[in-house]
XYZ file of N, CA and C in Angstrom:
807
model
N -5.821 17.691 8.374
C -5.851 17.726 6.990
C -4.659 18.007 6.064
N -4.360 17.235 4.935
C -3.568 17.379 4.153
C -3.630 18.068 3.021
N -3.419 19.509 2.888
C -4.148 20.051 2.004
C -3.562 20.015 0.895
N -2.144 19.447 0.072
C -1.181 19.190 -0.550
C -1.557 18.122 -1.385
N -1.568 16.998 -0.186
C -1.991 15.559 -0.622
C -3.282 15.494 -1.930
N -3.780 16.519 -0.454
C -5.175 15.737 -1.633
C -5.561 16.357 -2.502
N -5.004 17.845 -2.666
C -5.684 18.615 -3.834
C -4.252 17.408 -5.004
N -3.189 17.079 -4.883
C -2.708 16.182 -5.751
C -3.782 14.860 -6.055
N -3.941 14.050 -4.996
C -5.007 13.172 -5.733
C -5.871 13.606 -5.784
N -6.406 14.626 -5.927
C -7.808 14.639 -6.863
C -7.740 15.264 -7.884
N -6.533 15.823 -8.879
C -6.413 16.466 -9.562
C -5.508 14.670 -10.422
N -4.811 13.669 -10.276
C -4.692 12.830 -10.133
C -5.549 11.772 -10.772
N -6.453 11.687 -9.913
C -7.450 11.081 -10.364
C -9.137 12.121 -11.527
N -8.764 13.045 -11.580
C -9.818 14.199 -12.549
C -9.074 13.745 -13.781
N -7.461 13.959 -13.742
C -7.222 13.160 -15.025
C -7.082 12.534 -15.291
N -7.455 11.210 -14.969
C -6.926 10.031 -15.438
C -8.488 9.255 -15.616
N -9.560 10.042 -15.261
C -11.045 9.806 -15.214
C -11.696 10.328 -16.663
N -12.114 9.262 -18.030
C -12.471 9.509 -19.205
C -14.182 10.206 -19.356
N -14.243 11.394 -19.795
C -15.790 11.662 -19.621
C -16.800 10.708 -19.817
N -16.776 9.923 -21.199
C -17.581 8.463 -21.098
C -18.073 7.890 -19.822
N -16.846 7.665 -19.245
C -16.703 7.113 -18.161
C -17.695 7.570 -17.424
N -17.810 8.078 -16.753
C -18.739 9.045 -15.972
C -20.118 9.902 -16.563
N -20.388 9.485 -18.052
C -21.821 10.026 -18.642
C -21.494 11.362 -19.145
N -20.762 11.924 -19.189
C -20.742 12.942 -20.311
C -20.722 12.706 -21.507
N -21.142 13.535 -22.351
C -20.343 13.595 -24.450
C -19.553 14.412 -24.540
N -18.648 13.866 -25.249
C -16.933 14.343 -26.036
C -17.624 14.634 -27.297
N -17.734 16.243 -27.687
C -17.683 16.833 -28.672
C -16.774 18.024 -28.949
N -16.127 17.354 -29.151
C -14.467 17.522 -30.811
C -13.222 17.314 -29.562
N -12.095 17.729 -30.258
C -10.979 17.739 -29.148
C -11.099 18.643 -27.787
N -10.747 18.087 -27.192
C -10.512 17.925 -25.970
C -8.840 19.005 -25.309
N -8.090 19.631 -25.009
C -6.936 19.753 -24.496
C -6.686 19.227 -22.692
N -7.873 18.968 -22.294
C -7.536 18.978 -20.836
C -7.765 17.279 -20.644
N -6.379 16.744 -20.190
C -6.750 14.915 -19.828
C -7.428 14.787 -19.035
N -8.566 13.700 -19.482
C -9.372 13.456 -18.390
C -10.447 14.392 -18.443
N -10.978 14.311 -16.804
C -12.376 15.585 -16.953
C -11.548 17.006 -16.376
N -12.568 17.854 -16.519
C -12.252 19.357 -16.266
C -12.798 19.181 -14.741
N -12.205 20.451 -14.584
C -12.349 20.609 -13.613
C -14.159 21.049 -12.864
N -14.542 21.836 -14.084
C -15.961 22.585 -13.895
C -16.618 21.143 -14.227
N -16.378 19.979 -14.706
C -17.311 19.039 -15.086
C -17.362 18.266 -13.301
N -16.517 17.246 -13.301
C -16.560 17.424 -11.345
C -16.562 17.856 -10.853
N -16.762 19.689 -10.615
C -17.254 20.270 -9.754
C -18.986 19.758 -10.446
N -19.663 19.905 -11.098
C -20.872 19.961 -11.606
C -21.273 18.539 -11.440
N -20.515 17.110 -11.352
C -20.649 15.774 -10.985
C -21.146 16.049 -9.785
N -20.235 16.517 -8.994
C -20.182 16.494 -7.497
C -21.117 17.398 -6.462
N -22.015 18.321 -7.253
C -22.810 19.509 -7.158
C -22.113 20.429 -6.365
N -21.194 20.818 -6.680
C -20.366 22.125 -5.752
C -19.508 22.789 -6.908
N -19.906 24.023 -5.687
C -19.430 25.332 -7.091
C -17.726 24.905 -7.616
N -17.677 25.777 -9.069
C -16.500 25.455 -9.801
C -15.191 25.750 -8.686
N -15.654 27.180 -8.524
C -14.547 27.999 -7.403
C -14.299 27.362 -6.502
N -15.001 26.507 -5.724
C -14.619 25.870 -4.160
C -13.700 24.632 -5.115
N -14.255 23.773 -5.976
C -13.694 22.592 -6.511
C -11.638 23.255 -6.717
N -11.781 24.250 -7.252
C -10.920 24.884 -8.102
C -9.359 24.902 -6.896
N -10.185 25.650 -5.942
C -9.392 25.886 -4.323
C -9.506 24.584 -4.228
N -9.966 23.778 -4.022
C -9.379 21.988 -3.487
C -8.365 21.655 -4.542
N -8.274 21.934 -5.341
C -7.023 21.398 -6.323
C -5.669 22.188 -6.113
N -6.069 23.510 -5.885
C -4.966 24.395 -5.197
C -4.891 23.896 -3.514
N -4.781 23.379 -3.604
C -4.736 23.066 -1.878
C -5.182 24.461 -0.936
N -6.148 25.485 -1.125
C -6.824 26.493 -0.639
C -8.045 26.433 0.352
N -8.572 25.580 0.043
C -10.145 25.597 0.321
C -10.090 24.731 1.854
N -10.823 25.044 2.517
C -10.954 24.938 4.388
C -11.384 23.043 4.150
N -11.141 22.320 4.952
C -11.935 20.735 5.029
C -12.916 20.787 4.852
N -13.094 20.033 3.409
C -14.710 19.111 2.833
C -15.443 18.644 4.100
N -16.432 18.608 3.660
C -17.432 18.058 4.832
C -17.807 16.758 4.209
N -17.852 15.663 5.058
C -18.795 14.452 4.826
C -18.841 14.466 3.835
N -20.601 15.486 3.700
C -21.170 15.131 1.850
C -19.972 15.468 1.013
N -19.781 16.275 1.086
C -18.918 16.768 -0.301
C -17.733 15.576 -0.495
N -16.863 15.295 0.794
C -16.299 13.878 0.141
C -16.480 12.642 -0.846
N -18.367 12.118 -0.305
C -19.040 11.537 -1.141
C -19.447 11.567 -1.998
N -19.561 13.076 -2.227
C -19.880 13.490 -4.080
C -19.017 13.206 -4.668
N -17.807 14.000 -4.447
C -16.391 13.275 -5.409
C -15.694 12.408 -6.047
N -16.172 11.348 -4.795
C -15.827 10.184 -4.733
C -16.817 9.466 -5.617
N -18.304 9.762 -5.730
C -19.245 9.750 -6.789
C -18.846 9.996 -8.099
N -18.465 10.977 -8.178
C -18.279 11.511 -9.511
C -16.800 10.930 -10.305
N -15.910 11.363 -9.481
C -15.058 10.741 -10.162
C -14.453 9.238 -9.731
N -15.712 8.253 -9.801
C -16.100 6.820 -10.135
C -14.305 6.478 -8.763
N -14.459 6.887 -7.563
C -13.254 5.988 -7.059
C -13.580 4.902 -6.345
N -12.483 3.894 -6.076
C -13.145 2.428 -5.548
C -13.120 2.968 -4.221
N -13.597 1.877 -3.399
C -13.506 1.645 -1.915
C -12.003 2.354 -1.387
N -11.029 1.710 -2.105
C -9.715 1.894 -1.489
C -9.684 3.682 -1.696
N -9.675 3.410 -2.771
C -9.288 5.396 -2.938
C -10.471 6.114 -2.461
N -11.439 5.666 -1.966
C -12.071 6.739 -0.829
C -12.111 6.998 0.374
N -11.696 5.726 0.664
C -11.182 5.677 2.335
C -9.939 6.146 1.890
N -8.647 6.410 0.637
C -7.511 7.414 1.017
C -8.018 9.065 0.739
N -9.086 9.447 0.002
C -9.656 10.689 0.000
C -10.094 11.189 1.142
N -10.708 10.619 2.272
C -10.976 10.548 3.539
C -10.493 11.221 4.378
N -9.021 10.433 4.347
C -8.369 10.297 5.421
C -7.254 11.438 5.278
N -7.412 11.833 3.796
C -6.549 12.738 3.610
C -7.325 14.111 3.887
N -8.587 14.162 4.220
C -9.327 15.349 3.928
C -9.098 15.254 5.560
N -8.717 14.876 6.362
C -8.543 14.935 7.809
C -9.778 13.985 8.357
N -10.640 13.552 7.792
C -12.176 12.929 8.391
C -11.823 11.797 9.119
N -10.282 11.102 9.250
C -9.936 9.638 10.023
C -9.636 10.184 10.781
N -9.812 9.411 12.687
C -8.772 9.519 13.163
C -7.466 8.788 13.308
N -6.148 9.472 13.433
C -4.995 8.923 13.235
C -5.149 7.436 13.849
N -4.159 6.285 13.321
C -3.532 5.189 13.951
C -2.593 4.930 14.676
N -2.297 5.013 15.774
C -1.142 5.230 16.623
C -0.521 3.751 16.265
N 0.632 3.635 16.797
C 1.287 2.800 16.894
C 0.705 2.088 17.970
N 0.927 0.380 17.929
C 0.175 -0.432 18.809
C 1.333 -1.891 18.990
N 1.163 -2.544 20.029
C 1.635 -3.516 20.582
C 0.787 -4.653 19.832
N 1.786 -5.737 18.977
C 0.872 -6.595 17.843
C 0.041 -7.344 19.268
N -1.388 -7.531 18.271
C -2.530 -8.746 19.672
C -1.663 -9.712 19.873
N -2.116 -10.222 21.085
C -1.670 -11.210 21.508
C -1.898 -12.544 20.774
N -3.167 -12.567 20.191
C -4.267 -13.478 19.445
C -3.447 -13.284 17.586
N -2.643 -12.705 17.875
C -1.560 -12.540 16.357
C -0.505 -13.315 16.627
N 0.031 -13.121 17.678
C 1.609 -13.829 18.618
C 1.125 -15.002 18.471
N 0.268 -15.520 18.817
C 0.040 -17.211 19.105
C -0.515 -17.502 17.566
N -0.954 -17.401 16.839
C -1.257 -17.352 15.746
C -0.237 -17.749 14.852
N 0.781 -17.039 15.116
C 1.880 -17.017 14.284
C 3.128 -17.900 14.776
N 2.853 -18.128 15.643
C 3.823 -19.695 16.582
C 3.254 -20.800 16.133
N 2.020 -20.862 15.642
C 1.389 -21.755 15.565
C 0.825 -22.687 13.632
N 1.965 -22.292 13.146
C 1.289 -22.087 11.606
C 2.076 -23.251 11.101
N 2.962 -24.087 11.800
C 3.773 -25.363 11.370
C 4.496 -24.656 10.059
N 4.582 -25.663 8.801
C 5.564 -25.767 7.933
C 5.093 -24.423 6.922
N 4.344 -22.755 7.361
C 4.059 -21.854 6.718
C 5.256 -20.836 7.446
N 5.960 -19.954 6.928
C 6.591 -19.145 7.060
C 5.626 -17.313 6.717
N 5.882 -16.593 7.898
C 4.714 -15.656 8.442
C 5.174 -14.600 8.905
N 5.280 -13.830 9.056
C 5.261 -12.755 9.641
C 4.538 -11.466 10.104
N 4.552 -10.834 10.593
C 4.134 -9.521 11.067
C 3.518 -8.181 10.807
N 3.725 -7.188 9.595
C 4.277 -6.042 9.401
C 3.087 -4.628 10.491
N 3.495 -3.853 10.509
C 3.162 -2.131 10.892
C 3.140 -1.648 9.453
N 1.699 -0.503 9.509
C 1.607 -0.115 8.539
C 2.887 0.952 7.354
N 4.546 0.822 8.541
C 5.486 1.249 8.000
C 6.294 0.327 7.065
N 5.615 -1.260 7.326
C 6.479 -2.308 6.274
C 7.514 -2.564 7.405
N 7.397 -2.104 8.625
C 8.363 -2.418 9.640
C 8.148 -4.341 10.009
N 8.631 -5.111 10.115
C 8.904 -6.317 10.932
C 8.540 -6.298 12.335
N 7.325 -6.482 12.556
C 7.471 -6.651 14.178
C 7.358 -7.974 15.019
N 6.965 -8.897 14.251
C 7.351 -10.137 14.626
C 7.177 -11.169 13.491
N 7.966 -12.593 13.637
C 8.347 -13.512 12.870
C 8.120 -14.917 13.458
N 7.627 -15.916 12.610
C 8.262 -16.940 13.146
C 9.591 -17.543 12.238
N 10.118 -18.773 13.267
C 11.744 -19.205 12.805
C 11.269 -19.845 11.630
N 10.279 -20.292 10.816
C 10.588 -21.082 9.214
C 10.674 -19.357 8.486
N 10.287 -18.125 8.983
C 10.396 -16.815 7.974
C 12.239 -16.902 8.345
N 12.153 -17.309 9.494
C 13.590 -16.446 9.662
C 14.572 -16.884 8.627
N 14.363 -18.429 8.335
C 14.936 -19.452 8.195
C 15.268 -19.622 6.391
N 13.736 -19.383 5.712
C 14.001 -19.843 4.699
C 13.771 -17.709 4.099
N 12.908 -16.458 4.493
C 12.880 -15.214 3.536
C 14.193 -14.605 4.161
N 14.346 -14.130 5.542
C 15.348 -13.414 6.315
C 15.775 -13.610 7.447
N 16.754 -13.957 8.263
C 16.760 -13.908 9.433
C 17.100 -12.535 10.166
N 16.481 -11.770 10.172
C 15.271 -10.602 10.944
C 15.994 -10.372 12.300
N 16.425 -11.270 12.952
C 16.679 -11.253 13.882
C 18.149 -10.726 14.324
N 18.512 -11.140 13.004
C 20.212 -10.209 12.424
C 20.593 -9.166 12.098
N 19.181 -8.655 11.852
C 19.079 -7.325 11.069
C 18.942 -6.475 12.513
N 19.480 -4.752 12.340
C 19.022 -3.867 13.508
C 18.321 -3.400 13.329
N 17.124 -3.645 14.620
C 15.543 -3.645 15.039
C 15.602 -2.200 14.045
N 16.330 -1.198 13.543
C 15.871 0.045 12.643
C 16.120 0.032 11.389
N 16.104 -1.414 11.048
C 16.250 -1.506 10.077
C 15.848 -3.187 9.375
N 14.768 -3.493 10.292
C 13.295 -4.224 9.726
C 11.857 -4.004 9.373
N 13.093 -3.530 8.230
C 11.570 -3.126 7.424
C 11.507 -3.745 5.767
N 10.378 -4.097 5.702
C 10.803 -4.960 4.376
C 11.440 -4.062 3.076
N 10.755 -3.033 2.841
C 11.304 -2.114 1.925
C 13.428 -1.891 1.973
N 13.481 -1.862 2.985
C 14.626 -1.477 3.451
C 15.695 -2.651 2.905
N 14.872 -4.216 3.548
C 15.667 -5.342 3.169
C 15.817 -5.718 1.782
N 14.787 -5.385 0.743
C 14.791 -5.185 -0.472
C 15.735 -4.258 -1.203
N 16.308 -4.086 -0.706
C 17.070 -2.746 -0.863
C 18.305 -3.075 -0.952
N 18.320 -4.222 -0.128
C 19.598 -4.467 0.087
C 19.950 -6.091 0.069
N 19.162 -6.619 -0.028
C 18.570 -7.901 -0.473
C 18.907 -8.373 -1.762
N 19.176 -9.185 -2.159
C 19.032 -9.332 -3.685
C 18.970 -10.663 -3.969
N 18.979 -11.632 -3.088
C 18.558 -12.848 -3.432
C 16.965 -13.054 -3.129
N 16.207 -12.529 -2.686
C 14.949 -12.624 -3.093
C 13.845 -11.789 -3.623
N 12.976 -12.017 -4.748
C 12.565 -11.030 -5.687
C 11.229 -10.303 -4.885
N 11.323 -9.894 -3.632
C 10.110 -9.287 -3.632
C 10.130 -7.506 -3.587
N 11.197 -7.132 -4.362
C 11.318 -5.592 -4.669
C 10.718 -5.735 -5.961
N 10.190 -7.084 -7.065
C 9.422 -6.819 -8.446
C 8.401 -4.972 -8.310
N 7.797 -5.219 -9.586
C 7.317 -3.981 -9.825
C 5.710 -4.617 -9.201
N 5.619 -5.885 -8.913
C 3.726 -5.591 -8.964
C 4.257 -5.269 -7.610
N 4.910 -6.061 -6.196
C 5.424 -5.984 -4.835
C 5.082 -4.494 -5.017
N 6.022 -3.558 -5.330
C 6.263 -2.096 -5.158
C 5.523 -1.304 -5.400
N 4.754 -2.074 -6.496
C 3.450 -0.615 -6.512
C 2.436 -1.245 -5.739
N 1.904 -2.089 -4.853
C 1.083 -2.503 -3.785
C 1.624 -1.698 -2.504
N 3.059 -1.881 -2.271
C 3.895 -1.242 -1.140
C 3.317 0.546 -1.595
N 3.310 0.802 -2.456
C 3.264 2.058 -2.905
C 2.023 2.945 -2.655
N 1.307 1.711 -2.539
C -0.548 2.148 -2.268
C -0.588 1.534 -1.169
N -0.188 1.017 -0.448
C 0.298 0.623 1.061
C 0.917 2.203 2.378
N 1.653 2.584 1.010
C 2.171 3.725 1.767
C 1.252 4.689 2.182
N 0.696 5.217 1.106
C 0.233 6.222 0.579
C -1.214 6.184 1.556
N -1.616 5.128 1.629
C -2.429 5.141 2.917
C -2.026 5.455 4.510
N -1.328 4.950 4.671
C -0.927 5.099 6.078
C 0.242 6.674 6.338
N 0.001 7.222 4.895
C 0.787 8.217 5.661
C -0.598 9.830 5.422
N -1.511 9.306 4.358
C -2.844 10.163 4.981
C -3.366 9.936 6.445
N -2.941 8.814 7.132
C -3.250 8.716 8.145
C -2.495 9.169 9.496
N -0.751 9.367 9.123
C 0.220 9.754 9.702
C 0.624 11.045 8.993
N 0.384 12.012 8.592
C 0.690 13.221 7.508
C 2.222 13.554 8.689
N 2.421 13.152 10.222
C 3.602 14.091 10.164
C 4.665 12.908 10.614
N 4.478 12.271 9.763
C 5.474 11.184 10.206
C 6.882 10.653 9.290
N 7.470 11.243 9.813
C 8.801 11.623 8.668
C 10.182 10.384 8.115
N 9.556 9.128 9.031
C 9.572 8.509 8.492
C 9.046 7.252 7.526
N 7.947 7.600 7.417
C 7.259 7.310 6.418
C 7.781 8.186 5.231
N 7.879 9.569 4.871
C 8.085 10.054 3.682
C 9.544 9.614 3.593
N 10.623 9.514 4.919
C 12.188 9.218 4.575
C 12.251 7.923 3.552
N 11.552 6.982 3.690
C 11.043 5.223 3.717
C 10.479 5.557 2.470
N 9.917 6.185 1.791
C 9.042 6.600 0.281
C 9.626 7.064 -0.394
N 10.700 7.914 -0.121
C 11.630 8.815 -0.996
C 12.305 7.836 -1.070
N 13.145 6.864 0.090
C 13.680 5.771 -0.773
C 13.821 4.836 -1.110
N 12.479 4.108 -1.213
C 12.444 2.667 -2.256
C 12.089 3.790 -3.443
N 11.382 4.680 -3.546
C 10.999 5.567 -4.915
C 12.391 5.993 -5.855
N 13.946 5.649 -4.869
C 15.237 6.022 -5.706
C 15.883 4.671 -6.562
N 14.857 3.190 -5.603
C 15.410 2.508 -5.956
C 14.921 1.762 -6.600
N 13.373 1.343 -7.105
C 12.436 0.985 -7.824
C 11.613 2.275 -8.326
N 11.406 1.706 -9.865
C 10.991 2.900 -10.737
C 9.154 2.525 -10.361
N 8.643 0.876 -10.600
C 7.416 1.259 -10.469
C 6.582 1.507 -9.125
N 7.721 1.401 -7.522
C 6.946 1.924 -7.042
C 7.190 3.591 -7.286
N 7.833 4.517 -7.351
C 7.903 5.760 -7.749
C 6.569 5.903 -8.736
N 7.108 5.917 -9.831
C 5.498 5.813 -10.494
C 4.037 5.825 -9.877
N 3.718 4.445 -9.205
C 2.704 4.399 -8.234
C 2.490 5.495 -7.348
N 3.662 5.513 -6.878
C 2.962 6.625 -5.320
C 3.548 8.336 -6.078
N 3.985 8.250 -7.571
C 3.934 10.575 -8.068
C 1.799 10.140 -8.262
N 1.479 9.091 -8.894
C -0.130 8.789 -9.105
C -0.872 8.496 -8.232
N -0.271 8.588 -6.968
C -1.318 8.407 -6.006
C -2.325 6.791 -6.315
N -1.762 6.016 -6.881
C -2.638 4.899 -7.010
C -2.963 4.287 -5.833
N -3.953 3.511 -5.630
C -4.341 3.615 -4.255
C -5.345 2.394 -4.320
N -4.521 0.833 -4.064
C -5.783 -0.523 -5.370
C -5.806 -1.577 -3.797
N -6.845 -2.171 -4.230
C -6.923 -3.834 -3.238
C -5.649 -4.504 -3.740
N -5.150 -4.930 -2.749
C -4.729 -6.117 -3.157
C -4.526 -7.277 -3.530
N -4.176 -7.712 -4.481
C -4.365 -9.009 -4.952
C -3.514 -10.226 -4.036
N -3.401 -11.530 -4.870
C -2.633 -12.546 -4.251
C -0.930 -12.179 -5.308
N -0.351 -12.087 -4.283
C 1.361 -11.536 -5.065
C 1.851 -13.429 -4.970
N 2.905 -13.612 -5.939
C 3.755 -14.841 -6.214
C 4.921 -13.903 -5.653
N 5.644 -14.979 -5.156
C 6.972 -14.262 -4.841
C 7.906 -15.486 -5.201
N 9.067 -15.251 -6.221
C 10.347 -16.590 -5.685
C 11.393 -15.630 -5.061
N 12.006 -17.330 -4.530
C 13.300 -16.994 -3.352
C 14.102 -18.080 -4.113
N 15.403 -17.596 -4.020
C 16.422 -18.201 -3.911
C 17.117 -18.597 -3.047
N 16.804 -19.644 -3.002
C 18.326 -19.998 -1.056
C 18.977 -20.761 -1.515
N 20.047 -20.424 -0.957
C 21.088 -20.631 -0.946
C 21.590 -22.354 -0.830
N 20.789 -23.242 -0.088
C 20.647 -24.006 0.315
C 19.415 -24.928 -0.129
N 18.425 -24.607 -0.269
C 17.202 -24.891 -0.647
C 16.767 -25.259 -1.863
N 17.008 -24.520 -2.491
C 16.975 -24.053 -3.795
C 16.119 -23.169 -4.047
N 15.637 -22.982 -5.773
C 14.598 -22.432 -5.565
C 12.812 -22.037 -5.255
N 12.240 -21.337 -4.675
C 11.093 -21.594 -3.842
C 10.168 -20.536 -4.461
N 8.534 -21.323 -5.019
C 7.980 -20.222 -5.780
C 6.542 -19.961 -4.489
N 6.544 -19.113 -3.979
C 5.571 -18.589 -2.488
C 3.766 -18.139 -3.388
N 2.967 -17.836 -2.972
C 2.241 -16.871 -2.740
C 1.655 -16.039 -1.787
N 1.863 -15.469 -1.971
C 1.647 -14.580 -0.838
C 0.352 -13.827 0.003
N -0.332 -14.033 1.336
C -1.319 -13.975 1.321
C -1.059 -13.037 2.226
N -2.377 -12.048 3.022
C -2.031 -10.979 3.785
C -3.510 -11.034 4.872
N -3.311 -11.445 5.867
C -4.312 -11.122 7.014
C -4.456 -9.586 8.046
N -5.343 -8.748 7.599
C -5.459 -7.590 8.616
C -5.927 -7.807 9.952
N -4.991 -7.836 10.779
C -5.489 -8.136 12.561
C -6.769 -6.985 12.485
N -7.893 -7.472 12.972
C -9.493 -7.057 13.469
C -9.072 -5.961 13.871
N -8.079 -5.685 15.200
C -8.102 -4.862 16.237
C -6.454 -3.755 16.325
N -6.117 -3.719 15.397
C -4.884 -3.119 15.114
C -4.707 -2.814 14.249
N -3.738 -1.993 13.571
C -3.616 -1.943 11.976
C -2.398 -2.822 12.048
N -1.876 -3.999 12.113
C -1.064 -5.061 11.746
C -1.297 -5.680 10.346
N -0.324 -6.447 9.839
C -0.863 -7.497 8.840
C 0.122 -8.119 8.972
N -0.955 -9.795 9.402
C 0.385 -11.552 9.528
C 0.526 -11.252 7.905
N 1.895 -11.853 7.263
C 1.805 -12.119 5.805
C 2.149 -13.710 5.872
N 1.424 -14.104 5.003
C 1.847 -15.683 4.938
C 2.683 -15.782 4.240
N 3.554 -17.042 3.861
C 4.150 -17.348 2.544
C 3.404 -18.965 2.292
N 2.403 -19.450 0.952
C 2.513 -20.500 0.980
C 2.417 -21.195 -0.037
N 2.280 -22.072 -0.349
C 2.697 -22.995 -1.399
C 1.845 -24.182 -1.764
N 0.825 -24.048 -2.796
C -0.118 -25.885 -3.084
C 0.624 -26.672 -3.006
N -0.321 -27.447 -1.913
C 0.046 -28.972 -1.832
C 0.803 -30.137 -3.287
N 1.556 -30.596 -3.323
C 2.208 -31.069 -4.048
C 3.185 -30.752 -4.876
N 2.716 -29.295 -4.727
C 4.236 -28.744 -5.278
C 5.523 -29.116 -5.014
N 6.542 -28.488 -5.602
C 7.868 -29.182 -4.941
C 8.335 -28.298 -3.910
N 7.732 -26.630 -3.973
C 8.000 -25.697 -2.655
C 7.646 -26.237 -1.451
N 6.122 -26.612 -1.413
C 5.516 -27.129 -0.776
C 5.831 -28.451 0.379
N 6.488 -28.945 -0.815
C 6.801 -30.395 -0.451
C 8.526 -30.043 0.604
N 9.271 -28.936 0.415
C 10.498 -28.665 0.905
C 10.186 -27.738 1.576
N 9.390 -27.156 1.835
C 8.734 -26.584 3.629
C 7.975 -27.224 4.429
N 7.496 -28.305 3.509
C 6.959 -29.168 5.085
C 7.967 -29.525 6.000
N 9.592 -30.477 4.925
C 10.602 -30.837 4.970
C 11.169 -30.361 6.111
N 11.685 -29.190 5.450
C 12.345 -28.206 6.536
C 11.842 -27.788 8.064
N 10.253 -27.823 7.812
C 9.629 -27.540 8.925
C 10.058 -28.902 10.176
N 9.512 -29.993 9.220
C 9.818 -30.905 10.275
C 11.437 -31.178 10.987
N 12.794 -31.086 10.382
C 13.885 -31.403 10.837
C 13.929 -29.861 11.565
N 13.861 -28.466 11.378
C 13.907 -27.802 12.696
C 12.970 -28.215 13.686
N 12.006 -28.873 13.865
C 11.282 -29.605 15.067
C 11.543 -30.561 15.339
N 12.099 -31.111 14.893
C 12.366 -32.448 15.379
C 12.097 -33.684 14.994
N 10.717 -33.100 14.282
C 9.413 -34.471 13.748
C 10.211 -35.361 12.980
N 9.593 -36.508 12.073
C 9.979 -37.444 11.462
C 9.715 -37.398 9.954
């Protein structure tokens, strides 16, 4: 259980929730942003003293029932509720695992679709040839630096370090940090990227935990020109890995470039 992170997350979510959103009447001016502590306690059916100690990182580990009640009281999303549960130590830690064979086979059979596999720390642990030639030659990067965030900090050709990407990276790393509270690499990576990207820093500080929509990516390739791609993410069912696809709508110039480049690389006509 990460008491400090749990306390900070609860406080941030409480301050972000307006009284009228949870059915409370507002009478007169309020000095406290969002909900008061005693209001959250009342909505969750716990004592005000216990909730106060939770936000002060002094309370014992909350039960599953209390976590469910707090999620309901604060109107947390599914992603936020899962994050709360993990911060409270109610989920088993996820250990490093090899990339499943099925994911590797899929990666090699995608044809004109650049793709790579990420672990929870945003380390690139597998990739196909098209991703290496169009996005980044991961094989040329030292293994310790094969991380999407670290490559984004160094590489200015690719706009993957934009604000929307950064905010979702912050949410992903927050969840990973809840699973691996003792992982110093995660903490160091978050600190480095927060110094590089203001959107990441703000989202990390605010404990934003959000589902990932479709993210668009623009790449200025030195030989192929501008490429406009959609980033699609597939979560592996038996591990914590994610398969990231870079796709283009059929009929677009980018789709034609990807197809021609794949055929040329594979010896097709």
